[in-house]
mmCIF file of C-alpha atoms in Angstrom:
data_model
loop_
_atom_site.group_PDB
_atom_site.id
_atom_site.type_symbol
_atom_site.label_atom_id
_atom_site.label_comp_id
_atom_site.label_asym_id
_atom_site.label_seq_id
_atom_site.Cartn_x
_atom_site.Cartn_y
_atom_site.Cartn_z
ATOM 1 C CA LYS A 17 8.427 -12.541 1.719
ATOM 2 C CA ASN A 18 4.751 -11.601 1.965
ATOM 3 C CA GLN A 19 2.491 -14.375 0.779
ATOM 4 C CA VAL A 20 -1.238 -15.083 0.558
ATOM 5 C CA GLU A 21 -2.370 -18.660 0.080
ATOM 6 C CA GLN A 22 -5.969 -19.553 -0.757
ATOM 7 C CA SER A 23 -7.726 -22.874 -0.593
ATOM 8 C CA PRO A 24 -9.269 -24.712 -2.182
ATOM 9 C CA GLN A 25 -8.083 -23.771 -5.663
ATOM 10 C CA SER A 26 -11.501 -24.656 -7.043
ATOM 11 C CA LEU A 27 -14.831 -25.709 -5.618
ATOM 12 C CA ILE A 28 -18.080 -27.015 -7.081
ATOM 13 C CA ILE A 29 -21.269 -26.887 -5.043
ATOM 14 C CA LEU A 30 -24.999 -27.202 -5.625
ATOM 15 C CA GLU A 31 -27.245 -24.181 -5.602
ATOM 16 C CA GLY A 32 -28.579 -23.452 -2.132
ATOM 17 C CA LYS A 33 -25.634 -25.013 -0.312
ATOM 18 C CA ASN A 34 -23.183 -23.146 1.896
ATOM 19 C CA CYS A 35 -19.430 -23.056 1.412
ATOM 20 C CA THR A 36 -16.329 -21.657 3.063
ATOM 21 C CA LEU A 37 -13.201 -20.402 1.365
ATOM 22 C CA GLN A 38 -9.883 -20.091 3.194
ATOM 23 C CA CYS A 39 -7.077 -17.546 3.117
ATOM 24 C CA ASN A 40 -3.763 -17.811 5.001
ATOM 25 C CA TYR A 41 -1.253 -15.003 4.911
ATOM 26 C CA THR A 42 2.237 -14.104 6.082
ATOM 27 C CA VAL A 43 2.024 -10.354 5.414
ATOM 28 C CA SER A 44 3.581 -8.283 8.168
ATOM 29 C CA PRO A 45 2.950 -5.793 9.613
ATOM 30 C CA PHE A 46 -0.718 -6.376 8.899
ATOM 31 C CA SER A 47 -3.061 -3.542 7.939
ATOM 32 C CA ASN A 48 -6.158 -4.986 6.326
ATOM 33 C CA LEU A 49 -7.550 -7.960 4.462
ATOM 34 C CA ARG A 50 -9.959 -7.755 1.564
ATOM 35 C CA TRP A 51 -12.101 -10.260 -0.210
ATOM 36 C CA TYR A 52 -12.981 -9.624 -3.839
ATOM 37 C CA LYS A 53 -15.372 -11.344 -6.220
ATOM 38 C CA GLN A 54 -14.284 -11.531 -9.833
ATOM 39 C CA ASP A 55 -16.822 -12.611 -12.426
ATOM 40 C CA THR A 56 -15.492 -14.054 -15.671
ATOM 41 C CA GLY A 57 -14.377 -11.268 -17.969
ATOM 42 C CA ARG A 58 -14.831 -8.553 -15.341
ATOM 43 C CA GLY A 59 -12.667 -6.736 -12.837
ATOM 44 C CA PRO A 60 -12.612 -7.668 -9.144
ATOM 45 C CA VAL A 61 -15.338 -6.164 -6.973
ATOM 46 C CA SER A 62 -14.832 -5.599 -3.267
ATOM 47 C CA LEU A 63 -16.920 -7.759 -0.910
ATOM 48 C CA THR A 64 -15.433 -6.960 2.493
ATOM 49 C CA ILE A 65 -12.516 -5.072 4.023
ATOM 50 C CA MET A 66 -11.324 -6.077 7.486
ATOM 51 C CA THR A 67 -8.812 -4.302 9.673
ATOM 52 C CA PHE A 68 -6.859 -5.721 12.591
ATOM 53 C CA SER A 69 -9.567 -5.171 15.190
ATOM 54 C CA GLU A 70 -12.396 -6.733 13.196
ATOM 55 C CA ASN A 71 -13.203 -10.430 13.582
ATOM 56 C CA THR A 72 -16.292 -10.690 11.421
ATOM 57 C CA LYS A 73 -17.839 -8.644 8.665
ATOM 58 C CA SER A 74 -20.886 -9.433 6.563
ATOM 59 C CA ASN A 75 -22.104 -8.286 3.180
ATOM 60 C CA GLY A 76 -25.440 -9.910 2.475
ATOM 61 C CA ARG A 77 -24.892 -13.661 2.124
ATOM 62 C CA TYR A 78 -21.128 -13.208 2.378
ATOM 63 C CA THR A 79 -19.482 -13.328 5.813
ATOM 64 C CA ALA A 80 -15.761 -12.892 6.275
ATOM 65 C CA THR A 81 -13.865 -13.786 9.425
ATOM 66 C CA LEU A 82 -10.377 -12.797 10.463
ATOM 67 C CA ASP A 83 -8.046 -14.344 13.026
ATOM 68 C CA ALA A 84 -5.052 -12.031 13.176
ATOM 69 C CA ASP A 85 -3.264 -14.291 15.638
ATOM 70 C CA THR A 86 -3.206 -17.292 13.322
ATOM 71 C CA LYS A 87 -3.153 -15.084 10.206
ATOM 72 C CA GLN A 88 -6.159 -16.768 8.709
ATOM 73 C CA SER A 89 -9.349 -15.536 7.109
ATOM 74 C CA SER A 90 -12.384 -17.279 5.732
ATOM 75 C CA LEU A 91 -15.211 -16.256 3.448
ATOM 76 C CA HIS A 92 -18.483 -18.034 4.082
ATOM 77 C CA ILE A 93 -21.192 -17.980 1.443
ATOM 78 C CA THR A 94 -24.681 -18.825 2.631
ATOM 79 C CA ALA A 95 -27.438 -20.285 0.457
ATOM 80 C CA SER A 96 -25.378 -20.113 -2.715
ATOM 81 C CA GLN A 97 -26.872 -18.851 -5.956
ATOM 82 C CA LEU A 98 -25.866 -19.427 -9.556
ATOM 83 C CA SER A 99 -24.614 -15.830 -9.640
ATOM 84 C CA ASP A 100 -22.054 -16.690 -6.969
ATOM 85 C CA SER A 101 -20.070 -18.585 -9.606
ATOM 86 C CA ALA A 102 -16.868 -16.552 -9.790
ATOM 87 C CA SER A 103 -13.301 -16.331 -8.583
ATOM 88 C CA TYR A 104 -12.860 -15.118 -5.006
ATOM 89 C CA ILE A 105 -9.634 -13.317 -4.273
ATOM 90 C CA CYS A 106 -8.062 -12.604 -0.895
ATOM 91 C CA VAL A 107 -5.797 -9.542 -0.694
ATOM 92 C CA VAL A 108 -3.694 -8.467 2.268
ATOM 93 C CA SER A 109 -2.128 -5.030 2.723
ATOM 94 C CA SER A 110 0.741 -4.157 4.997
ATOM 95 C CA SER A 111 0.857 -1.108 7.224
ATOM 96 C CA GLY A 112 4.557 -0.734 6.547
ATOM 97 C CA GLY A 113 4.045 2.063 4.060
ATOM 98 C CA SER A 114 4.054 -0.127 0.964
ATOM 99 C CA TYR A 115 1.420 0.506 -1.663
ATOM 100 C CA ILE A 116 1.784 -3.022 -2.938
ATOM 101 C CA PRO A 117 -0.900 -5.320 -1.518
ATOM 102 C CA THR A 118 -0.353 -9.058 -1.801
ATOM 103 C CA PHE A 119 -2.942 -10.911 -3.860
ATOM 104 C CA GLY A 120 -3.869 -14.542 -3.498
ATOM 105 C CA ARG A 121 -4.380 -16.642 -6.606
ATOM 106 C CA GLY A 122 -8.086 -16.972 -5.936
ATOM 107 C CA THR A 123 -10.602 -19.762 -5.447
ATOM 108 C CA SER A 124 -12.752 -20.597 -8.437
ATOM 109 C CA LEU A 125 -16.297 -21.357 -7.307
ATOM 110 C CA ILE A 126 -18.849 -23.015 -9.554
ATOM 111 C CA VAL A 127 -22.449 -23.251 -8.398
ATOM 112 C CA HIS A 128 -24.521 -25.858 -10.217
ATOM 113 C CA PRO A 129 -28.324 -25.832 -10.355
ATOM 114 C CA ASN B 17 -21.287 6.852 -13.057
ATOM 115 C CA ALA B 18 -18.769 4.657 -14.835
ATOM 116 C CA GLY B 19 -16.184 4.480 -12.032
ATOM 117 C CA VAL B 20 -13.032 3.151 -13.698
ATOM 118 C CA THR B 21 -13.053 2.769 -17.480
ATOM 119 C CA GLN B 22 -10.373 1.045 -19.532
ATOM 120 C CA THR B 23 -9.803 1.318 -23.267
ATOM 121 C CA PRO B 24 -9.383 -0.636 -25.403
ATOM 122 C CA LYS B 25 -11.073 -3.817 -24.146
ATOM 123 C CA PHE B 26 -9.156 -6.081 -26.536
ATOM 124 C CA ARG B 27 -6.035 -5.685 -28.605
ATOM 125 C CA VAL B 28 -3.717 -7.899 -30.631
ATOM 126 C CA LEU B 29 -0.188 -6.698 -31.279
ATOM 127 C CA LYS B 30 2.822 -8.012 -33.092
ATOM 128 C CA THR B 31 6.126 -8.372 -31.288
ATOM 129 C CA GLY B 32 7.963 -5.069 -31.242
ATOM 130 C CA GLN B 33 4.909 -2.865 -31.683
ATOM 131 C CA SER B 34 4.034 -0.208 -29.143
ATOM 132 C CA MET B 35 0.724 0.820 -27.670
ATOM 133 C CA THR B 36 -0.892 2.740 -24.849
ATOM 134 C CA LEU B 37 -3.656 1.547 -22.565
ATOM 135 C CA LEU B 38 -5.902 4.226 -21.134
ATOM 136 C CA CYS B 39 -7.520 4.225 -17.716
ATOM 137 C CA ALA B 40 -10.015 6.943 -16.849
ATOM 138 C CA GLN B 41 -11.779 7.518 -13.540
ATOM 139 C CA ASP B 42 -14.696 9.723 -12.614
ATOM 140 C CA MET B 43 -14.259 9.244 -8.854
ATOM 141 C CA ASN B 44 -11.630 11.937 -8.175
ATOM 142 C CA HIS B 45 -9.421 9.422 -6.305
ATOM 143 C CA GLU B 46 -5.764 10.213 -5.766
ATOM 144 C CA TYR B 47 -4.335 6.713 -6.116
ATOM 145 C CA MET B 48 -4.343 4.733 -9.330
ATOM 146 C CA TYR B 49 -2.792 1.375 -10.188
ATOM 147 C CA TRP B 50 -2.011 -0.864 -13.124
ATOM 148 C CA TYR B 51 -2.026 -4.649 -12.620
ATOM 149 C CA ARG B 52 -1.587 -7.643 -14.840
ATOM 150 C CA GLN B 53 -3.402 -10.914 -14.318
ATOM 151 C CA ASP B 54 -2.024 -14.137 -15.728
ATOM 152 C CA PRO B 55 -3.559 -17.625 -15.511
ATOM 153 C CA GLY B 56 -2.857 -19.316 -12.192
ATOM 154 C CA MET B 57 -1.322 -16.213 -10.669
ATOM 155 C CA GLY B 58 -2.554 -13.428 -8.468
ATOM 156 C CA LEU B 59 -2.771 -9.886 -9.736
ATOM 157 C CA ARG B 60 0.641 -8.261 -9.888
ATOM 158 C CA LEU B 61 1.243 -4.551 -9.610
ATOM 159 C CA ILE B 62 3.053 -2.978 -12.556
ATOM 160 C CA HIS B 63 3.083 0.719 -11.665
ATOM 161 C CA TYR B 64 1.040 3.013 -9.497
ATOM 162 C CA SER B 65 0.451 6.707 -8.867
ATOM 163 C CA VAL B 66 -0.307 8.535 -5.635
ATOM 164 C CA GLY B 67 -1.473 11.701 -7.344
ATOM 165 C CA GLU B 68 -1.375 13.819 -10.462
ATOM 166 C CA GLY B 69 2.136 14.039 -11.881
ATOM 167 C CA THR B 70 3.499 11.137 -9.798
ATOM 168 C CA THR B 71 4.318 7.551 -10.732
ATOM 169 C CA ALA B 72 6.142 4.701 -9.008
ATOM 170 C CA LYS B 73 7.250 1.175 -9.824
ATOM 171 C CA GLY B 74 5.412 -1.872 -8.586
ATOM 172 C CA GLU B 75 6.409 -5.530 -8.601
ATOM 173 C CA VAL B 76 6.787 -6.074 -12.359
ATOM 174 C CA PRO B 77 7.575 -2.717 -14.030
ATOM 175 C CA ASP B 78 10.061 -3.845 -16.685
ATOM 176 C CA GLY B 79 8.910 -3.214 -20.240
ATOM 177 C CA TYR B 80 6.202 -0.760 -19.190
ATOM 178 C CA ASN B 81 5.978 2.988 -18.701
ATOM 179 C CA VAL B 82 3.202 5.088 -17.203
ATOM 180 C CA SER B 83 2.074 8.686 -17.045
ATOM 181 C CA ARG B 84 -0.396 10.580 -14.880
ATOM 182 C CA LEU B 85 -0.600 14.020 -16.451
ATOM 183 C CA LYS B 86 -4.180 14.520 -15.305
ATOM 184 C CA LYS B 87 -5.716 13.262 -12.092
ATOM 185 C CA GLN B 88 -8.473 11.390 -13.884
ATOM 186 C CA ASN B 89 -6.249 9.501 -16.345
ATOM 187 C CA PHE B 90 -3.526 6.900 -15.894
ATOM 188 C CA LEU B 91 -1.793 5.631 -19.035
ATOM 189 C CA LEU B 92 0.167 2.409 -19.397
ATOM 190 C CA GLY B 93 2.593 2.150 -22.301
ATOM 191 C CA LEU B 94 4.321 -0.805 -23.875
ATOM 192 C CA GLU B 95 7.341 0.475 -25.756
ATOM 193 C CA SER B 96 8.241 -2.734 -27.599
ATOM 194 C CA ALA B 97 5.681 -5.463 -27.007
ATOM 195 C CA ALA B 98 6.896 -8.986 -26.232
ATOM 196 C CA PRO B 99 4.908 -12.257 -26.117
ATOM 197 C CA SER B 100 5.563 -12.399 -22.344
ATOM 198 C CA GLN B 101 3.375 -9.319 -22.013
ATOM 199 C CA THR B 102 0.325 -11.211 -23.220
ATOM 200 C CA SER B 103 -2.022 -10.788 -20.295
ATOM 201 C CA VAL B 104 -5.154 -9.144 -18.960
ATOM 202 C CA TYR B 105 -4.422 -5.678 -17.660
ATOM 203 C CA PHE B 106 -6.503 -4.102 -14.927
ATOM 204 C CA CYS B 107 -6.570 -0.533 -13.783
ATOM 205 C CA ALA B 108 -7.761 0.360 -10.294
ATOM 206 C CA ASN B 109 -8.069 3.347 -8.014
ATOM 207 C CA SER B 110 -8.452 4.101 -4.333
ATOM 208 C CA TYR B 111 -9.169 7.184 -2.285
ATOM 209 C CA GLY B 112 -6.108 6.697 -0.090
ATOM 210 C CA ALA B 113 -3.209 4.358 0.533
ATOM 211 C CA LEU B 114 -4.276 0.711 0.711
ATOM 212 C CA GLY B 115 -2.041 0.056 3.697
ATOM 213 C CA LYS B 116 -3.656 2.769 5.799
ATOM 214 C CA GLY B 117 -7.103 1.673 6.807
ATOM 215 C CA GLY B 118 -10.028 0.269 4.948
ATOM 216 C CA GLN B 119 -9.770 2.050 1.635
ATOM 217 C CA PRO B 120 -11.857 0.323 -1.020
ATOM 218 C CA GLN B 121 -10.176 -0.318 -4.344
ATOM 219 C CA HIS B 122 -12.217 -0.047 -7.534
ATOM 220 C CA PHE B 123 -11.217 -1.949 -10.663
ATOM 221 C CA GLY B 124 -11.964 -1.517 -14.325
ATOM 222 C CA ASP B 125 -13.064 -4.481 -16.425
ATOM 223 C CA GLY B 126 -9.671 -5.056 -17.991
ATOM 224 C CA THR B 127 -7.885 -4.942 -21.317
ATOM 225 C CA ARG B 128 -7.124 -8.290 -22.920
ATOM 226 C CA LEU B 129 -3.847 -7.979 -24.753
ATOM 227 C CA SER B 130 -2.288 -10.614 -26.991
ATOM 228 C CA ILE B 131 1.227 -10.263 -28.373
ATOM 229 C CA LEU B 132 1.983 -12.458 -31.365
#
């Protein structure tokens, strides 16, 4: 069964600090991995999309890494801001023809001033 | 440019009532999806469509029906609402299949539905 596990479940950091969120998956065959940011009361917004051949992808202060061998991804947030407070969701899609990507449960990040 | 718009934003129903949630896009994307999001769980796919006039079942389709009569609209229906259907419903679209390359997926801001 395809699964996506995210850790930690929740995280509290001080403004200006860096943090790293983890995503482990068992989806096979692998097609791509996405990181989304979901603000409270809003829909998810795409941060990065990584395919098999990509190891690192950045979007401003957000940097995602992918290790397809160990089936792990991380999302690193640099110099956190109060606006980074949100849920971060990892989503993995299979290349097996399915239109059903597997969503992680998300990491809730709170940035305190 | 609204992207993906969902109506209504909030709704309270009584058990057994029916209703339709509307999703409209202005992006001309072929693929559209309906998800539900429950506390402590990842988004789960209810139904999806790969083009006008097509629909298919996702992970949790029971109790729901959908229609895609026009490319820009994707409707989700609850025939006889049950308390277990209390959830936040999200509509999304994508240009192509999510499992074929780096297609971005765009989400609406959700419909919060409570079934009493």
